[in-house]
mmCIF file of C-alpha atoms and ligand atoms in Angstrom:
data_model
loop_
_atom_site.group_PDB
_atom_site.id
_atom_site.type_symbol
_atom_site.label_atom_id
_atom_site.label_comp_id
_atom_site.label_asym_id
_atom_site.label_seq_id
_atom_site.Cartn_x
_atom_site.Cartn_y
_atom_site.Cartn_z
ATOM 1 C CA UNK A 1 -8.468 -31.763 4.730
ATOM 2 C CA UNK A 2 -7.666 -29.139 2.795
ATOM 3 C CA UNK A 3 -9.378 -25.851 5.361
ATOM 4 C CA UNK A 4 -6.724 -27.769 7.782
ATOM 5 C CA UNK A 5 -3.511 -26.973 6.038
ATOM 6 C CA UNK A 6 -5.329 -23.325 5.406
ATOM 7 C CA UNK A 7 -6.549 -22.600 8.541
ATOM 8 C CA UNK A 8 -2.543 -23.593 9.784
ATOM 9 C CA UNK A 9 -1.339 -21.551 7.502
ATOM 10 C CA UNK A 10 -3.284 -18.718 9.135
ATOM 11 C CA UNK A 11 -2.238 -19.971 12.380
ATOM 12 C CA UNK A 12 1.566 -20.018 11.392
ATOM 13 C CA UNK A 13 1.280 -16.782 9.732
ATOM 14 C CA UNK A 14 0.255 -15.461 13.813
ATOM 15 C CA UNK A 15 1.678 -12.133 13.947
ATOM 16 C CA UNK A 16 4.428 -12.214 11.623
ATOM 17 C CA UNK A 17 3.507 -9.629 8.485
ATOM 18 C CA UNK A 18 4.623 -12.665 5.539
ATOM 19 C CA UNK A 19 3.283 -11.957 2.347
ATOM 20 C CA UNK A 20 1.899 -14.868 0.118
ATOM 21 C CA UNK A 21 2.141 -12.950 -2.949
ATOM 22 C CA UNK A 22 3.108 -10.053 -5.115
ATOM 23 C CA UNK A 23 -0.035 -9.960 -6.457
ATOM 24 C CA UNK A 24 -3.228 -8.804 -3.644
ATOM 25 C CA UNK A 25 -5.233 -12.041 -3.683
ATOM 26 C CA UNK A 26 -8.261 -10.979 -5.455
ATOM 27 C CA UNK A 27 -11.032 -13.943 -6.097
ATOM 28 C CA UNK A 28 -12.229 -13.868 -9.262
ATOM 29 C CA UNK A 29 -15.891 -12.724 -8.515
ATOM 30 C CA UNK A 30 -14.575 -9.725 -6.265
ATOM 31 C CA UNK A 31 -15.947 -7.335 -8.777
ATOM 32 C CA UNK A 32 -19.478 -8.613 -9.301
ATOM 33 C CA UNK A 33 -21.213 -6.843 -6.387
ATOM 34 C CA UNK A 34 -21.789 -3.163 -7.602
ATOM 35 C CA UNK A 35 -20.495 -0.241 -4.405
ATOM 36 C CA UNK A 36 -23.739 0.853 -3.521
ATOM 37 C CA UNK A 37 -24.398 -3.699 -2.649
ATOM 38 C CA UNK A 38 -20.886 -4.050 -0.904
ATOM 39 C CA UNK A 39 -21.768 -1.136 1.193
ATOM 40 C CA UNK A 40 -24.993 -2.541 1.918
ATOM 41 C CA UNK A 41 -23.854 -5.540 3.322
ATOM 42 C CA UNK A 42 -20.040 -4.606 5.178
ATOM 43 C CA UNK A 43 -22.543 -2.683 6.606
ATOM 44 C CA UNK A 44 -24.616 -5.401 8.357
ATOM 45 C CA UNK A 45 -21.591 -6.594 9.179
ATOM 46 C CA UNK A 46 -20.149 -3.981 11.677
ATOM 47 C CA UNK A 47 -23.490 -3.790 13.075
ATOM 48 C CA UNK A 48 -23.036 -7.627 13.635
ATOM 49 C CA UNK A 49 -19.273 -7.151 15.460
ATOM 50 C CA UNK A 50 -20.554 -3.780 17.687
ATOM 51 C CA UNK A 51 -23.627 -5.821 18.629
ATOM 52 C CA UNK A 52 -22.213 -9.011 19.049
ATOM 53 C CA UNK A 53 -19.017 -7.033 21.423
ATOM 54 C CA UNK A 54 -22.220 -5.399 23.033
ATOM 55 C CA UNK A 55 -22.842 -1.970 22.112
ATOM 56 C CA UNK A 56 -26.390 -0.345 21.983
ATOM 57 C CA UNK A 57 -25.719 0.563 18.308
ATOM 58 C CA UNK A 58 -29.229 2.901 19.397
ATOM 59 C CA UNK A 59 -27.062 4.903 20.971
ATOM 60 C CA UNK A 60 -26.636 8.028 19.349
ATOM 61 C CA UNK A 61 -23.131 8.702 18.913
ATOM 62 C CA UNK A 62 -22.454 5.130 17.769
ATOM 63 C CA UNK A 63 -25.709 4.125 15.439
ATOM 64 C CA UNK A 64 -24.104 5.568 12.533
ATOM 65 C CA UNK A 65 -21.081 3.483 12.859
ATOM 66 C CA UNK A 66 -22.010 0.601 10.839
ATOM 67 C CA UNK A 67 -23.342 2.924 7.180
ATOM 68 C CA UNK A 68 -19.939 4.841 8.266
ATOM 69 C CA UNK A 69 -17.526 2.151 7.831
ATOM 70 C CA UNK A 70 -19.265 0.143 5.159
ATOM 71 C CA UNK A 71 -18.361 3.366 3.041
ATOM 72 C CA UNK A 72 -14.760 3.620 4.511
ATOM 73 C CA UNK A 73 -14.120 0.593 3.841
ATOM 74 C CA UNK A 74 -15.822 0.548 0.098
ATOM 75 C CA UNK A 75 -15.114 4.096 -1.371
ATOM 76 C CA UNK A 76 -11.515 4.756 0.810
ATOM 77 C CA UNK A 77 -9.089 2.558 2.052
ATOM 78 C CA UNK A 78 -9.810 -0.331 0.527
ATOM 79 C CA UNK A 79 -10.284 2.318 -2.913
ATOM 80 C CA UNK A 80 -7.824 0.665 -5.019
ATOM 81 C CA UNK A 81 -8.960 -2.317 -5.387
ATOM 82 C CA UNK A 82 -10.325 -1.713 -7.582
ATOM 83 C CA UNK A 83 -8.754 -1.242 -11.009
ATOM 84 C CA UNK A 84 -11.058 1.087 -12.384
ATOM 85 C CA UNK A 85 -9.637 3.497 -9.849
ATOM 86 C CA UNK A 86 -6.226 2.546 -12.090
ATOM 87 C CA UNK A 87 -3.979 5.816 -12.330
ATOM 88 C CA UNK A 88 -3.865 6.513 -15.721
ATOM 89 C CA UNK A 89 -0.752 5.629 -17.440
ATOM 90 C CA UNK A 90 -0.244 9.078 -18.894
ATOM 91 C CA UNK A 91 3.370 9.345 -19.683
ATOM 92 C CA UNK A 92 5.700 12.551 -21.150
ATOM 93 C CA UNK A 93 8.710 12.458 -23.901
ATOM 94 C CA UNK A 94 11.755 12.681 -21.507
ATOM 95 C CA UNK A 95 12.445 16.306 -23.684
ATOM 96 C CA UNK A 96 15.438 17.170 -21.583
ATOM 97 C CA UNK A 97 17.846 13.675 -22.421
ATOM 98 C CA UNK A 98 17.599 14.060 -18.107
ATOM 99 C CA UNK A 99 19.836 10.768 -18.057
ATOM 100 C CA UNK A 100 20.549 10.100 -14.833
ATOM 101 C CA UNK A 101 18.110 8.772 -11.849
ATOM 102 C CA UNK A 102 14.709 11.319 -10.843
ATOM 103 C CA UNK A 103 14.073 10.657 -7.376
ATOM 104 C CA UNK A 104 10.682 11.378 -5.446
ATOM 105 C CA UNK A 105 11.002 11.263 -1.470
ATOM 106 C CA UNK A 106 8.609 11.342 2.233
ATOM 107 C CA UNK A 107 5.653 10.551 0.080
ATOM 108 C CA UNK A 108 2.757 9.156 2.810
ATOM 109 C CA UNK A 109 2.053 6.595 2.502
ATOM 110 C CA UNK A 110 -1.477 5.587 4.621
ATOM 111 C CA UNK A 111 -2.090 1.711 3.905
ATOM 112 C CA UNK A 112 -3.518 -1.246 5.638
ATOM 113 C CA UNK A 113 -2.081 -3.992 7.464
ATOM 114 C CA UNK A 114 -3.717 -7.557 5.916
ATOM 115 C CA UNK A 115 -3.607 -8.960 9.534
ATOM 116 C CA UNK A 116 -5.609 -7.453 11.573
ATOM 117 C CA UNK A 117 -6.328 -4.151 9.734
ATOM 118 C CA UNK A 118 -4.517 -1.430 11.613
ATOM 119 C CA UNK A 119 -2.806 2.017 10.043
ATOM 120 C CA UNK A 120 0.438 1.478 7.967
ATOM 121 C CA UNK A 121 1.453 4.640 7.861
ATOM 122 C CA UNK A 122 5.156 5.611 6.173
ATOM 123 C CA UNK A 123 7.131 6.874 4.020
ATOM 124 C CA UNK A 124 7.836 6.328 0.220
ATOM 125 C CA UNK A 125 10.930 6.644 -2.096
ATOM 126 C CA UNK A 126 10.865 6.057 -5.492
ATOM 127 C CA UNK A 127 13.067 6.611 -8.421
ATOM 128 C CA UNK A 128 14.010 5.904 -11.455
ATOM 129 C CA UNK A 129 15.932 6.236 -14.603
ATOM 130 C CA UNK A 130 14.317 7.593 -18.149
ATOM 131 C CA UNK A 131 15.159 5.837 -20.986
ATOM 132 C CA UNK A 132 13.218 8.077 -23.097
ATOM 133 C CA UNK A 133 9.767 8.141 -21.187
ATOM 134 C CA UNK A 134 8.820 10.299 -18.004
ATOM 135 C CA UNK A 135 6.098 10.657 -15.936
ATOM 136 C CA UNK A 136 5.096 13.668 -13.856
ATOM 137 C CA UNK A 137 5.743 14.431 -10.566
ATOM 138 C CA UNK A 138 2.241 13.663 -8.864
ATOM 139 C CA UNK A 139 1.368 9.993 -11.035
ATOM 140 C CA UNK A 140 4.262 8.662 -8.691
ATOM 141 C CA UNK A 141 2.010 9.623 -5.982
ATOM 142 C CA UNK A 142 -1.314 8.299 -7.249
ATOM 143 C CA UNK A 143 0.585 5.105 -8.026
ATOM 144 C CA UNK A 144 1.517 4.739 -4.271
ATOM 145 C CA UNK A 145 -1.751 5.928 -2.768
ATOM 146 C CA UNK A 146 -3.239 3.100 -5.169
ATOM 147 C CA UNK A 147 -1.910 0.729 -3.711
ATOM 148 C CA UNK A 148 -1.488 1.754 -0.207
ATOM 149 C CA UNK A 149 -6.284 1.639 -0.645
ATOM 150 C CA UNK A 150 -6.271 -2.216 -0.097
ATOM 151 C CA UNK A 151 -5.453 -3.825 2.757
ATOM 152 C CA UNK A 152 -1.665 -4.987 2.604
ATOM 153 C CA UNK A 153 1.698 -6.490 3.781
ATOM 154 C CA UNK A 154 4.870 -3.671 2.868
ATOM 155 C CA UNK A 155 6.329 -5.880 1.281
ATOM 156 C CA UNK A 156 4.161 -6.793 -1.839
ATOM 157 C CA UNK A 157 2.971 -2.875 -1.800
ATOM 158 C CA UNK A 158 6.888 -2.032 -2.192
ATOM 159 C CA UNK A 159 6.464 -4.236 -5.127
ATOM 160 C CA UNK A 160 3.324 -3.360 -6.408
ATOM 161 C CA UNK A 161 4.703 -0.185 -6.739
ATOM 162 C CA UNK A 162 8.325 -0.712 -8.469
ATOM 163 C CA UNK A 163 6.015 -2.619 -11.003
ATOM 164 C CA UNK A 164 3.212 -0.156 -12.564
ATOM 165 C CA UNK A 165 6.281 2.051 -12.837
ATOM 166 C CA UNK A 166 8.125 -0.338 -14.551
ATOM 167 C CA UNK A 167 5.088 -0.895 -17.213
ATOM 168 C CA UNK A 168 4.505 2.576 -17.340
ATOM 169 C CA UNK A 169 7.616 4.276 -18.201
ATOM 170 C CA UNK A 170 8.476 0.615 -20.135
ATOM 171 C CA UNK A 171 12.122 0.667 -17.597
ATOM 172 C CA UNK A 172 13.238 -2.149 -15.020
ATOM 173 C CA UNK A 173 14.937 0.644 -13.859
ATOM 174 C CA UNK A 174 12.921 1.528 -11.038
ATOM 175 C CA UNK A 175 13.392 0.979 -7.597
ATOM 176 C CA UNK A 176 11.040 1.860 -3.978
ATOM 177 C CA UNK A 177 11.912 2.532 -0.624
ATOM 178 C CA UNK A 178 9.067 2.269 2.437
ATOM 179 C CA UNK A 179 9.752 3.296 6.339
ATOM 180 C CA UNK A 180 6.957 3.108 7.868
ATOM 181 C CA UNK A 181 4.607 2.230 11.483
ATOM 182 C CA UNK A 182 2.437 -0.932 11.617
ATOM 183 C CA UNK A 183 -0.702 0.182 14.139
ATOM 184 C CA UNK A 184 -0.839 -4.031 14.792
ATOM 185 C CA UNK A 185 3.026 -3.359 16.410
ATOM 186 C CA UNK A 186 3.074 -0.602 17.847
ATOM 187 C CA UNK A 187 -0.684 -0.230 19.603
ATOM 188 C CA UNK A 188 -1.545 -3.678 20.380
ATOM 189 C CA UNK A 189 0.503 -7.182 19.849
ATOM 190 C CA UNK A 190 4.137 -6.294 21.777
ATOM 191 C CA UNK A 191 3.299 -2.354 22.031
ATOM 192 C CA UNK A 192 6.733 -1.157 20.250
ATOM 193 C CA UNK A 193 5.615 2.523 19.068
ATOM 194 C CA UNK A 194 9.141 3.281 18.230
ATOM 195 C CA UNK A 195 10.093 0.838 16.070
ATOM 196 C CA UNK A 196 9.056 1.699 11.713
ATOM 197 C CA UNK A 197 10.015 -0.956 8.907
ATOM 198 C CA UNK A 198 11.987 -0.344 6.547
ATOM 199 C CA UNK A 199 11.344 -2.596 2.455
ATOM 200 C CA UNK A 200 12.999 -2.091 -0.354
ATOM 201 C CA UNK A 201 12.794 -3.211 -3.838
ATOM 202 C CA UNK A 202 15.256 -3.028 -6.967
ATOM 203 C CA UNK A 203 15.261 -3.151 -10.454
ATOM 204 C CA UNK A 204 17.213 -2.782 -13.693
ATOM 205 C CA UNK A 205 21.268 -0.340 -12.673
ATOM 206 C CA UNK A 206 19.058 0.250 -9.166
ATOM 207 C CA UNK A 207 20.753 -3.873 -8.594
ATOM 208 C CA UNK A 208 24.168 -2.135 -9.252
ATOM 209 C CA UNK A 209 25.998 -0.818 -6.000
ATOM 210 C CA UNK A 210 26.896 3.121 -7.492
ATOM 211 C CA UNK A 211 23.246 3.017 -8.192
ATOM 212 C CA UNK A 212 21.358 1.697 -4.992
ATOM 213 C CA UNK A 213 24.588 3.784 -2.976
ATOM 214 C CA UNK A 214 23.594 7.441 -5.200
ATOM 215 C CA UNK A 215 19.697 6.958 -4.201
ATOM 216 C CA UNK A 216 20.346 6.192 -0.744
ATOM 217 C CA UNK A 217 22.542 9.412 -0.900
ATOM 218 C CA UNK A 218 19.682 11.218 -2.311
ATOM 219 C CA UNK A 219 16.748 10.097 -0.038
ATOM 220 C CA UNK A 220 19.183 11.377 3.239
ATOM 221 C CA UNK A 221 19.614 14.483 2.131
ATOM 222 C CA UNK A 222 17.997 16.785 4.791
ATOM 223 C CA UNK A 223 16.999 19.942 2.565
ATOM 224 C CA UNK A 224 15.081 22.664 4.378
ATOM 225 C CA UNK A 225 12.768 24.282 2.825
HETATM 226 ZN ZN1 ZN B 301 -0.717 -6.322 11.328
#
């Protein structure tokens, strides 16, 4: 019965990108295998997929693909599943007593849609209002990258970034907006090359209309360098 329910849920999701939880659904035994063992196992799986499709893996161009893809999954595009890769939480005192919002915009997002395993590519804009603690600007890029390097849905990615910064900064006053293209929408299925998806999470003071408006105005600033 359980299996049937799961199957129905899976069918119901279909091409729609609805996340079921704000935590990445990892099993408790997710890190029992070493990275080397994971690569070895996935290598065999990728080989099996390509062979099933009828490809000749003795071909010079293809023979390295299973190993290459397995390493890329474990070390790169899904490397952010591993809590060891979480950026360290170094913060600083807000010595300037800067009390307005700080916005870092146009942070590159490279993630992977967990429903199709195709790329999500876009920009994240992050804002916070310090209550006495600040983080280095590059820390925000690293947090985005860490949570992006997982099988993802964009809503969950947005929430995970906000939660992490709220914890690091010790304040609810954090917001994140992501505008991204999903290759599963752009390159297959409905094949809409122009569409992008915008998600947002507004914490604390960013729930107020004036702060939210101010943030959106900053994001729209088109400064030329
Ligand atoms: Zn997808």
